[in-house]
Amino acid sequence: MAEIYIRCAEIIDAANLVVLKQQVWVATYAEEGIRAEFSDYLLATFTLENEKALLENPLKKTLVAEQNGHLIGCAVMAFDEECPIPATGHNPELAVLYVLEHFTGMGYGKTLLDKALQIIKESGLDAVWLTVYHKNNRAIKFYRKHGFTDIGQAFFEMQGNQYENRVLINRFRKSE
């Protein structure tokens, strides 16, 4: 694994983050190709304006992973989101953990995840949750390998269509 540098994202990273998120989203969810609802969602969601607002929100924290000065991944922790499964406590969501396809399977996702978990633990919280598309077996396997357990389902809605997601949680041990 080539060395990567992980740091907090800055406004100057916004355009690169938009492109990275669009690329990873398409590679993950457009398994059968692109259709209007996907394009509409991407163009409305992953915008420069939205990304800058996210980076300026004190309840969201974005990490970027760089290799040789090039952005290859990101993680977004949302400290203001409520888990769709009751009785999980007020813990943050790992809203995004994206690594460009070319760099998957090389340990970069684990490095980003470890840094995000470290930040959450240092905040005094005892767990983190996330949602993952139920057909994204690679991601589900990755999260399970790193201490997440499946606690239920939630649905992502896009233009009247519902897509099943699994809700996973990682509860930190007291000694961590």
Short mmCIF file of N, CA and C in Angstrom, two decimals:
data_model
loop_
_atom_site.label_atom_id
_atom_site.label_comp_id
_atom_site.label_asym_id
_atom_site.label_seq_id
_atom_site.Cartn_x
_atom_site.Cartn_y
_atom_site.Cartn_z
N MET A 1 0.86 -1.18 0.00
CA MET A 1 0.00 0.00 0.00
C MET A 1 0.90 1.23 0.00
N ALA A 2 0.70 2.08 -0.98
CA ALA A 2 1.43 3.35 -1.02
C ALA A 2 0.92 4.23 0.12
N GLU A 3 1.77 5.12 0.59
CA GLU A 3 1.41 5.97 1.72
C GLU A 3 0.29 6.93 1.34
N ILE A 4 -0.66 7.06 2.27
CA ILE A 4 -1.72 8.06 2.08
C ILE A 4 -1.70 9.02 3.26
N TYR A 5 -2.24 10.16 3.01
CA TYR A 5 -2.32 11.22 4.00
C TYR A 5 -3.80 11.50 4.23
N ILE A 6 -4.23 11.44 5.49
CA ILE A 6 -5.62 11.73 5.82
C ILE A 6 -5.66 13.02 6.62
N ARG A 7 -6.58 13.90 6.21
CA ARG A 7 -6.72 15.19 6.87
C ARG A 7 -8.17 15.64 6.81
N CYS A 8 -8.48 16.66 7.59
CA CYS A 8 -9.81 17.25 7.52
C CYS A 8 -9.94 18.01 6.21
N ALA A 9 -11.09 17.86 5.58
CA ALA A 9 -11.33 18.54 4.31
C ALA A 9 -11.46 20.04 4.52
N GLU A 10 -11.12 20.77 3.48
CA GLU A 10 -11.23 22.23 3.48
C GLU A 10 -12.08 22.64 2.28
N ILE A 11 -12.52 23.88 2.29
CA ILE A 11 -13.35 24.39 1.19
C ILE A 11 -12.68 24.19 -0.17
N ILE A 12 -11.38 24.31 -0.21
CA ILE A 12 -10.66 24.14 -1.47
C ILE A 12 -10.82 22.72 -2.05
N ASP A 13 -11.22 21.77 -1.22
CA ASP A 13 -11.42 20.38 -1.65
C ASP A 13 -12.81 20.14 -2.26
N ALA A 14 -13.69 21.10 -2.17
CA ALA A 14 -15.10 20.89 -2.53
C ALA A 14 -15.29 20.31 -3.94
N ALA A 15 -14.66 20.88 -4.94
CA ALA A 15 -14.87 20.39 -6.31
C ALA A 15 -14.39 18.95 -6.46
N ASN A 16 -13.24 18.63 -5.89
CA ASN A 16 -12.74 17.26 -5.97
C ASN A 16 -13.65 16.29 -5.24
N LEU A 17 -14.22 16.72 -4.12
CA LEU A 17 -15.14 15.86 -3.39
C LEU A 17 -16.42 15.60 -4.19
N VAL A 18 -16.92 16.61 -4.87
CA VAL A 18 -18.12 16.43 -5.70
C VAL A 18 -17.86 15.37 -6.77
N VAL A 19 -16.75 15.47 -7.47
CA VAL A 19 -16.43 14.52 -8.54
C VAL A 19 -16.23 13.12 -7.97
N LEU A 20 -15.49 13.02 -6.86
CA LEU A 20 -15.27 11.72 -6.23
C LEU A 20 -16.58 11.07 -5.83
N LYS A 21 -17.45 11.83 -5.16
CA LYS A 21 -18.74 11.27 -4.71
C LYS A 21 -19.61 10.85 -5.89
N GLN A 22 -19.63 11.64 -6.95
CA GLN A 22 -20.41 11.25 -8.12
C GLN A 22 -19.89 9.95 -8.72
N GLN A 23 -18.57 9.85 -8.86
CA GLN A 23 -17.97 8.66 -9.47
C GLN A 23 -18.25 7.42 -8.64
N VAL A 24 -18.04 7.50 -7.33
CA VAL A 24 -18.24 6.33 -6.47
C VAL A 24 -19.73 5.97 -6.43
N TRP A 25 -20.60 6.96 -6.37
CA TRP A 25 -22.04 6.69 -6.32
C TRP A 25 -22.48 5.94 -7.57
N VAL A 26 -22.06 6.41 -8.74
CA VAL A 26 -22.43 5.73 -9.99
C VAL A 26 -21.87 4.31 -10.01
N ALA A 27 -20.61 4.15 -9.65
CA ALA A 27 -19.99 2.82 -9.66
C ALA A 27 -20.69 1.85 -8.71
N THR A 28 -21.25 2.38 -7.63
CA THR A 28 -21.89 1.53 -6.63
C THR A 28 -23.35 1.23 -6.96
N TYR A 29 -24.09 2.22 -7.39
CA TYR A 29 -25.54 2.07 -7.48
C TYR A 29 -26.09 1.87 -8.89
N ALA A 30 -25.38 2.26 -9.90
CA ALA A 30 -25.89 2.14 -11.27
C ALA A 30 -25.46 0.79 -11.86
N GLU A 31 -25.83 -0.28 -11.16
CA GLU A 31 -25.41 -1.62 -11.57
C GLU A 31 -25.95 -2.03 -12.93
N GLU A 32 -27.09 -1.46 -13.28
CA GLU A 32 -27.69 -1.80 -14.57
C GLU A 32 -27.54 -0.66 -15.58
N GLY A 33 -26.82 0.37 -15.20
CA GLY A 33 -26.66 1.53 -16.06
C GLY A 33 -27.30 2.76 -15.43
N ILE A 34 -27.26 3.84 -16.16
CA ILE A 34 -27.76 5.12 -15.66
C ILE A 34 -29.14 5.39 -16.25
N ARG A 35 -30.04 5.87 -15.41
CA ARG A 35 -31.35 6.30 -15.88
C ARG A 35 -31.66 7.65 -15.27
N ALA A 36 -32.73 8.26 -15.69
CA ALA A 36 -33.04 9.65 -15.32
C ALA A 36 -33.05 9.89 -13.81
N GLU A 37 -33.63 8.97 -13.04
CA GLU A 37 -33.71 9.22 -11.59
C GLU A 37 -32.30 9.29 -10.98
N PHE A 38 -31.35 8.51 -11.49
CA PHE A 38 -29.98 8.55 -10.98
C PHE A 38 -29.33 9.88 -11.35
N SER A 39 -29.46 10.26 -12.61
CA SER A 39 -28.85 11.51 -13.06
C SER A 39 -29.44 12.71 -12.32
N ASP A 40 -30.75 12.73 -12.17
CA ASP A 40 -31.40 13.83 -11.44
C ASP A 40 -30.89 13.90 -10.01
N TYR A 41 -30.78 12.75 -9.35
CA TYR A 41 -30.29 12.72 -7.97
C TYR A 41 -28.85 13.21 -7.88
N LEU A 42 -28.00 12.69 -8.75
CA LEU A 42 -26.58 13.08 -8.73
C LEU A 42 -26.40 14.58 -8.96
N LEU A 43 -27.08 15.10 -9.97
CA LEU A 43 -26.91 16.50 -10.33
C LEU A 43 -27.50 17.45 -9.29
N ALA A 44 -28.51 16.98 -8.53
CA ALA A 44 -29.11 17.80 -7.49
C ALA A 44 -28.38 17.67 -6.14
N THR A 45 -27.78 16.52 -5.89
CA THR A 45 -27.19 16.24 -4.59
C THR A 45 -25.71 16.58 -4.53
N PHE A 46 -24.95 16.10 -5.46
CA PHE A 46 -23.50 16.28 -5.44
C PHE A 46 -23.14 17.52 -6.25
N THR A 47 -23.38 18.68 -5.62
CA THR A 47 -23.09 19.96 -6.25
C THR A 47 -22.03 20.70 -5.44
N LEU A 48 -21.39 21.65 -6.07
CA LEU A 48 -20.39 22.46 -5.39
C LEU A 48 -21.02 23.23 -4.22
N GLU A 49 -22.19 23.77 -4.44
CA GLU A 49 -22.89 24.52 -3.39
C GLU A 49 -23.20 23.62 -2.19
N ASN A 50 -23.73 22.42 -2.44
CA ASN A 50 -24.04 21.49 -1.36
C ASN A 50 -22.78 21.04 -0.63
N GLU A 51 -21.72 20.80 -1.37
CA GLU A 51 -20.48 20.34 -0.76
C GLU A 51 -19.89 21.43 0.13
N LYS A 52 -19.91 22.66 -0.32
CA LYS A 52 -19.40 23.76 0.51
C LYS A 52 -20.23 23.91 1.78
N ALA A 53 -21.55 23.78 1.67
CA ALA A 53 -22.42 23.86 2.85
C ALA A 53 -22.10 22.73 3.83
N LEU A 54 -21.85 21.55 3.32
CA LEU A 54 -21.49 20.42 4.16
C LEU A 54 -20.18 20.70 4.90
N LEU A 55 -19.21 21.22 4.18
CA LEU A 55 -17.90 21.50 4.78
C LEU A 55 -17.96 22.61 5.83
N GLU A 56 -18.93 23.50 5.71
CA GLU A 56 -19.09 24.60 6.66
C GLU A 56 -19.98 24.24 7.85
N ASN A 57 -20.62 23.09 7.81
CA ASN A 57 -21.53 22.66 8.88
C ASN A 57 -20.72 22.09 10.04
N PRO A 58 -20.80 22.71 11.22
CA PRO A 58 -20.00 22.23 12.36
C PRO A 58 -20.44 20.86 12.88
N LEU A 59 -21.62 20.39 12.50
CA LEU A 59 -22.10 19.08 12.95
C LEU A 59 -21.74 17.96 11.97
N LYS A 60 -21.02 18.30 10.92
CA LYS A 60 -20.52 17.32 9.95
C LYS A 60 -19.00 17.46 9.93
N LYS A 61 -18.33 16.35 9.76
CA LYS A 61 -16.87 16.39 9.67
C LYS A 61 -16.47 15.50 8.50
N THR A 62 -15.72 16.09 7.57
CA THR A 62 -15.28 15.36 6.38
C THR A 62 -13.78 15.17 6.43
N LEU A 63 -13.37 13.93 6.21
CA LEU A 63 -11.96 13.58 6.07
C LEU A 63 -11.68 13.29 4.62
N VAL A 64 -10.50 13.63 4.16
CA VAL A 64 -10.08 13.25 2.81
C VAL A 64 -8.82 12.40 2.90
N ALA A 65 -8.71 11.48 1.97
CA ALA A 65 -7.51 10.65 1.84
C ALA A 65 -6.83 11.05 0.54
N GLU A 66 -5.55 11.35 0.65
CA GLU A 66 -4.77 11.76 -0.52
C GLU A 66 -3.57 10.83 -0.69
N GLN A 67 -3.21 10.63 -1.93
CA GLN A 67 -2.00 9.91 -2.27
C GLN A 67 -1.28 10.74 -3.31
N ASN A 68 -0.05 11.10 -3.03
CA ASN A 68 0.75 11.93 -3.94
C ASN A 68 0.01 13.20 -4.36
N GLY A 69 -0.73 13.80 -3.41
CA GLY A 69 -1.43 15.05 -3.68
C GLY A 69 -2.74 14.89 -4.44
N HIS A 70 -3.18 13.65 -4.64
CA HIS A 70 -4.43 13.39 -5.36
C HIS A 70 -5.46 12.81 -4.40
N LEU A 71 -6.68 13.33 -4.47
CA LEU A 71 -7.78 12.84 -3.63
C LEU A 71 -8.19 11.45 -4.11
N ILE A 72 -8.23 10.48 -3.18
CA ILE A 72 -8.63 9.12 -3.56
C ILE A 72 -9.80 8.60 -2.73
N GLY A 73 -10.17 9.32 -1.66
CA GLY A 73 -11.27 8.86 -0.84
C GLY A 73 -11.71 9.91 0.15
N CYS A 74 -12.85 9.66 0.78
CA CYS A 74 -13.35 10.58 1.80
C CYS A 74 -14.26 9.84 2.77
N ALA A 75 -14.42 10.42 3.93
CA ALA A 75 -15.36 9.92 4.94
C ALA A 75 -16.09 11.13 5.51
N VAL A 76 -17.39 10.98 5.73
CA VAL A 76 -18.18 12.06 6.32
C VAL A 76 -18.88 11.51 7.56
N MET A 77 -18.64 12.17 8.68
CA MET A 77 -19.32 11.84 9.93
C MET A 77 -20.37 12.90 10.19
N ALA A 78 -21.59 12.45 10.45
CA ALA A 78 -22.70 13.36 10.70
C ALA A 78 -23.12 13.22 12.16
N PHE A 79 -22.85 14.24 12.94
CA PHE A 79 -23.14 14.21 14.37
C PHE A 79 -24.57 14.69 14.67
N ASP A 80 -25.35 14.97 13.64
CA ASP A 80 -26.70 15.49 13.81
C ASP A 80 -27.77 14.61 13.18
N GLU A 81 -27.43 13.39 12.82
CA GLU A 81 -28.40 12.49 12.20
C GLU A 81 -28.91 11.48 13.22
N GLU A 82 -30.17 11.12 13.10
CA GLU A 82 -30.78 10.15 14.00
C GLU A 82 -30.88 8.80 13.29
N CYS A 83 -30.45 7.77 13.98
CA CYS A 83 -30.50 6.42 13.42
C CYS A 83 -31.96 6.01 13.20
N PRO A 84 -32.27 5.38 12.05
CA PRO A 84 -33.64 4.97 11.79
C PRO A 84 -34.10 3.79 12.65
N ILE A 85 -33.19 3.16 13.36
CA ILE A 85 -33.53 2.07 14.26
C ILE A 85 -33.57 2.64 15.68
N PRO A 86 -34.71 2.54 16.36
CA PRO A 86 -34.82 3.09 17.71
C PRO A 86 -33.87 2.40 18.70
N ALA A 87 -33.65 3.07 19.82
CA ALA A 87 -32.86 2.54 20.95
C ALA A 87 -31.39 2.32 20.61
N THR A 88 -30.85 3.12 19.72
CA THR A 88 -29.42 3.00 19.42
C THR A 88 -28.62 4.13 20.08
N GLY A 89 -29.31 5.00 20.79
CA GLY A 89 -28.63 6.11 21.43
C GLY A 89 -28.39 7.24 20.45
N HIS A 90 -27.90 8.35 20.97
CA HIS A 90 -27.60 9.49 20.09
C HIS A 90 -26.14 9.41 19.67
N ASN A 91 -25.91 8.66 18.63
CA ASN A 91 -24.57 8.46 18.12
C ASN A 91 -24.50 8.92 16.67
N PRO A 92 -23.32 9.29 16.21
CA PRO A 92 -23.20 9.83 14.85
C PRO A 92 -23.35 8.77 13.77
N GLU A 93 -23.64 9.26 12.59
CA GLU A 93 -23.71 8.42 11.40
C GLU A 93 -22.41 8.55 10.63
N LEU A 94 -21.90 7.43 10.16
CA LEU A 94 -20.85 7.47 9.15
C LEU A 94 -21.61 7.57 7.84
N ALA A 95 -21.84 8.80 7.40
CA ALA A 95 -22.73 9.06 6.27
C ALA A 95 -22.10 8.69 4.94
N VAL A 96 -20.78 8.78 4.85
CA VAL A 96 -20.07 8.48 3.60
C VAL A 96 -18.73 7.85 3.95
N LEU A 97 -18.38 6.80 3.25
CA LEU A 97 -17.02 6.27 3.23
C LEU A 97 -16.80 5.83 1.79
N TYR A 98 -16.19 6.70 1.01
CA TYR A 98 -16.02 6.46 -0.42
C TYR A 98 -14.53 6.41 -0.77
N VAL A 99 -14.17 5.43 -1.56
CA VAL A 99 -12.83 5.30 -2.11
C VAL A 99 -12.98 5.07 -3.61
N LEU A 100 -12.23 5.81 -4.41
CA LEU A 100 -12.30 5.60 -5.86
C LEU A 100 -12.04 4.13 -6.19
N GLU A 101 -12.78 3.62 -7.15
CA GLU A 101 -12.74 2.20 -7.51
C GLU A 101 -11.31 1.70 -7.74
N HIS A 102 -10.51 2.47 -8.40
CA HIS A 102 -9.14 2.07 -8.72
C HIS A 102 -8.32 1.78 -7.45
N PHE A 103 -8.72 2.36 -6.31
CA PHE A 103 -7.97 2.24 -5.07
C PHE A 103 -8.63 1.32 -4.05
N THR A 104 -9.72 0.63 -4.42
CA THR A 104 -10.37 -0.27 -3.47
C THR A 104 -9.54 -1.54 -3.29
N GLY A 105 -9.70 -2.15 -2.14
CA GLY A 105 -9.00 -3.40 -1.85
C GLY A 105 -7.54 -3.21 -1.49
N MET A 106 -7.10 -1.98 -1.27
CA MET A 106 -5.69 -1.70 -0.98
C MET A 106 -5.47 -1.24 0.46
N GLY A 107 -6.52 -1.23 1.27
CA GLY A 107 -6.39 -0.82 2.66
C GLY A 107 -6.71 0.63 2.94
N TYR A 108 -7.02 1.40 1.90
CA TYR A 108 -7.30 2.83 2.08
C TYR A 108 -8.63 3.06 2.79
N GLY A 109 -9.63 2.25 2.47
CA GLY A 109 -10.92 2.37 3.15
C GLY A 109 -10.78 2.09 4.63
N LYS A 110 -10.02 1.08 4.98
CA LYS A 110 -9.78 0.74 6.39
C LYS A 110 -9.07 1.89 7.10
N THR A 111 -8.09 2.48 6.45
CA THR A 111 -7.37 3.60 7.05
C THR A 111 -8.31 4.78 7.30
N LEU A 112 -9.16 5.10 6.34
CA LEU A 112 -10.15 6.17 6.51
C LEU A 112 -11.13 5.82 7.63
N LEU A 113 -11.62 4.58 7.62
CA LEU A 113 -12.56 4.15 8.66
C LEU A 113 -11.92 4.25 10.04
N ASP A 114 -10.70 3.77 10.17
CA ASP A 114 -10.01 3.84 11.47
C ASP A 114 -9.90 5.27 11.97
N LYS A 115 -9.57 6.19 11.10
CA LYS A 115 -9.45 7.60 11.50
C LYS A 115 -10.81 8.17 11.92
N ALA A 116 -11.85 7.84 11.17
CA ALA A 116 -13.20 8.32 11.53
C ALA A 116 -13.62 7.75 12.88
N LEU A 117 -13.38 6.47 13.11
CA LEU A 117 -13.75 5.85 14.39
C LEU A 117 -12.96 6.49 15.53
N GLN A 118 -11.71 6.79 15.30
CA GLN A 118 -10.88 7.43 16.31
C GLN A 118 -11.47 8.79 16.71
N ILE A 119 -11.87 9.57 15.72
CA ILE A 119 -12.45 10.89 15.99
C ILE A 119 -13.74 10.76 16.79
N ILE A 120 -14.57 9.79 16.42
CA ILE A 120 -15.85 9.60 17.12
C ILE A 120 -15.60 9.16 18.56
N LYS A 121 -14.69 8.22 18.76
CA LYS A 121 -14.36 7.76 20.12
C LYS A 121 -13.82 8.92 20.96
N GLU A 122 -12.95 9.73 20.37
CA GLU A 122 -12.37 10.88 21.09
C GLU A 122 -13.43 11.91 21.45
N SER A 123 -14.57 11.88 20.75
CA SER A 123 -15.69 12.78 21.06
C SER A 123 -16.49 12.28 22.26
N GLY A 124 -16.12 11.10 22.78
CA GLY A 124 -16.79 10.55 23.95
C GLY A 124 -18.04 9.75 23.64
N LEU A 125 -18.25 9.44 22.39
CA LEU A 125 -19.44 8.68 21.99
C LEU A 125 -19.12 7.18 22.02
N ASP A 126 -20.18 6.36 22.10
CA ASP A 126 -19.94 4.93 22.28
C ASP A 126 -20.29 4.07 21.07
N ALA A 127 -20.71 4.69 19.97
CA ALA A 127 -21.06 3.89 18.79
C ALA A 127 -21.13 4.79 17.56
N VAL A 128 -21.16 4.15 16.42
CA VAL A 128 -21.39 4.84 15.15
C VAL A 128 -22.25 3.90 14.30
N TRP A 129 -23.17 4.49 13.53
CA TRP A 129 -24.04 3.69 12.68
C TRP A 129 -23.91 4.17 11.24
N LEU A 130 -24.41 3.35 10.32
CA LEU A 130 -24.41 3.71 8.91
C LEU A 130 -25.48 2.91 8.19
N THR A 131 -25.78 3.33 6.98
CA THR A 131 -26.64 2.54 6.11
C THR A 131 -25.84 2.15 4.88
N VAL A 132 -26.14 0.97 4.37
CA VAL A 132 -25.44 0.46 3.19
C VAL A 132 -26.46 -0.26 2.31
N TYR A 133 -26.37 -0.02 1.01
CA TYR A 133 -27.28 -0.63 0.05
C TYR A 133 -27.23 -2.14 0.20
N HIS A 134 -28.39 -2.77 0.31
CA HIS A 134 -28.44 -4.20 0.64
C HIS A 134 -27.78 -5.10 -0.41
N LYS A 135 -27.60 -4.61 -1.62
CA LYS A 135 -26.93 -5.40 -2.66
C LYS A 135 -25.42 -5.14 -2.72
N ASN A 136 -24.93 -4.22 -1.89
CA ASN A 136 -23.52 -3.87 -1.90
C ASN A 136 -22.77 -4.84 -0.97
N ASN A 137 -22.63 -6.07 -1.44
CA ASN A 137 -22.03 -7.13 -0.62
C ASN A 137 -20.59 -6.83 -0.23
N ARG A 138 -19.85 -6.20 -1.10
CA ARG A 138 -18.46 -5.87 -0.79
C ARG A 138 -18.40 -4.94 0.42
N ALA A 139 -19.25 -3.91 0.44
CA ALA A 139 -19.26 -2.97 1.56
C ALA A 139 -19.77 -3.64 2.84
N ILE A 140 -20.81 -4.44 2.73
CA ILE A 140 -21.34 -5.12 3.92
C ILE A 140 -20.27 -6.02 4.53
N LYS A 141 -19.58 -6.76 3.70
CA LYS A 141 -18.50 -7.63 4.19
C LYS A 141 -17.40 -6.80 4.85
N PHE A 142 -17.03 -5.69 4.24
CA PHE A 142 -16.01 -4.79 4.79
C PHE A 142 -16.41 -4.30 6.18
N TYR A 143 -17.63 -3.80 6.31
CA TYR A 143 -18.05 -3.26 7.60
C TYR A 143 -18.15 -4.35 8.66
N ARG A 144 -18.65 -5.51 8.30
CA ARG A 144 -18.73 -6.61 9.28
C ARG A 144 -17.33 -6.99 9.75
N LYS A 145 -16.39 -7.03 8.84
CA LYS A 145 -15.00 -7.36 9.19
C LYS A 145 -14.43 -6.36 10.19
N HIS A 146 -14.95 -5.13 10.17
CA HIS A 146 -14.43 -4.08 11.02
C HIS A 146 -15.36 -3.73 12.19
N GLY A 147 -16.11 -4.73 12.64
CA GLY A 147 -16.85 -4.60 13.89
C GLY A 147 -18.28 -4.11 13.82
N PHE A 148 -18.84 -3.96 12.63
CA PHE A 148 -20.23 -3.51 12.50
C PHE A 148 -21.16 -4.72 12.48
N THR A 149 -22.33 -4.55 13.10
CA THR A 149 -23.35 -5.59 13.06
C THR A 149 -24.63 -5.02 12.46
N ASP A 150 -25.39 -5.87 11.82
CA ASP A 150 -26.64 -5.50 11.16
C ASP A 150 -27.74 -5.41 12.22
N ILE A 151 -28.43 -4.27 12.27
CA ILE A 151 -29.49 -4.09 13.26
C ILE A 151 -30.86 -3.82 12.62
N GLY A 152 -30.95 -3.88 11.30
CA GLY A 152 -32.25 -3.66 10.68
C GLY A 152 -32.16 -3.06 9.29
N GLN A 153 -33.30 -2.59 8.82
CA GLN A 153 -33.35 -2.02 7.48
C GLN A 153 -33.92 -0.62 7.49
N ALA A 154 -33.57 0.11 6.46
CA ALA A 154 -34.11 1.44 6.21
C ALA A 154 -34.24 1.55 4.69
N PHE A 155 -34.98 2.52 4.24
CA PHE A 155 -35.16 2.67 2.81
C PHE A 155 -34.71 4.05 2.34
N PHE A 156 -34.01 4.05 1.22
CA PHE A 156 -33.59 5.27 0.55
C PHE A 156 -34.62 5.51 -0.55
N GLU A 157 -35.19 6.71 -0.58
CA GLU A 157 -36.21 7.02 -1.59
C GLU A 157 -35.66 7.97 -2.63
N MET A 158 -35.98 7.66 -3.87
CA MET A 158 -35.54 8.50 -4.98
C MET A 158 -36.64 8.47 -6.03
N GLN A 159 -37.26 9.63 -6.26
CA GLN A 159 -38.32 9.79 -7.25
C GLN A 159 -39.40 8.71 -7.12
N GLY A 160 -39.84 8.48 -5.89
CA GLY A 160 -40.93 7.55 -5.63
C GLY A 160 -40.51 6.09 -5.55
N ASN A 161 -39.27 5.78 -5.86
CA ASN A 161 -38.79 4.41 -5.74
C ASN A 161 -38.06 4.24 -4.42
N GLN A 162 -38.22 3.06 -3.82
CA GLN A 162 -37.55 2.77 -2.56
C GLN A 162 -36.46 1.73 -2.80
N TYR A 163 -35.31 1.97 -2.15
CA TYR A 163 -34.17 1.07 -2.25
C TYR A 163 -33.78 0.64 -0.83
N GLU A 164 -33.75 -0.67 -0.62
CA GLU A 164 -33.45 -1.18 0.71
C GLU A 164 -31.99 -0.97 1.08
N ASN A 165 -31.80 -0.48 2.28
CA ASN A 165 -30.47 -0.38 2.89
C ASN A 165 -30.47 -1.17 4.17
N ARG A 166 -29.32 -1.68 4.54
CA ARG A 166 -29.13 -2.32 5.84
C ARG A 166 -28.56 -1.26 6.78
N VAL A 167 -28.99 -1.28 8.01
CA VAL A 167 -28.47 -0.37 9.03
C VAL A 167 -27.48 -1.18 9.86
N LEU A 168 -26.25 -0.69 9.93
CA LEU A 168 -25.20 -1.35 10.68
C LEU A 168 -24.72 -0.44 11.79
N ILE A 169 -24.27 -1.04 12.88
CA ILE A 169 -23.76 -0.26 14.01
C ILE A 169 -22.46 -0.88 14.51
N ASN A 170 -21.58 -0.03 14.97
CA ASN A 170 -20.35 -0.45 15.62
C ASN A 170 -20.38 0.16 17.01
N ARG A 171 -20.55 -0.70 18.02
CA ARG A 171 -20.56 -0.25 19.41
C ARG A 171 -19.14 -0.44 19.95
N PHE A 172 -18.57 0.63 20.47
CA PHE A 172 -17.20 0.57 20.95
C PHE A 172 -17.15 -0.10 22.32
N ARG A 173 -16.15 -0.91 22.52
CA ARG A 173 -15.93 -1.52 23.82
C ARG A 173 -15.38 -0.44 24.75
N LYS A 174 -15.67 -0.56 26.02
CA LYS A 174 -15.24 0.44 27.00
C LYS A 174 -13.71 0.59 27.04
N SER A 175 -12.99 -0.48 26.73
CA SER A 175 -11.52 -0.42 26.79
C SER A 175 -10.89 0.25 25.58
N GLU A 176 -11.70 0.51 24.54
CA GLU A 176 -11.16 1.12 23.32
C GLU A 176 -10.88 2.59 23.51
#
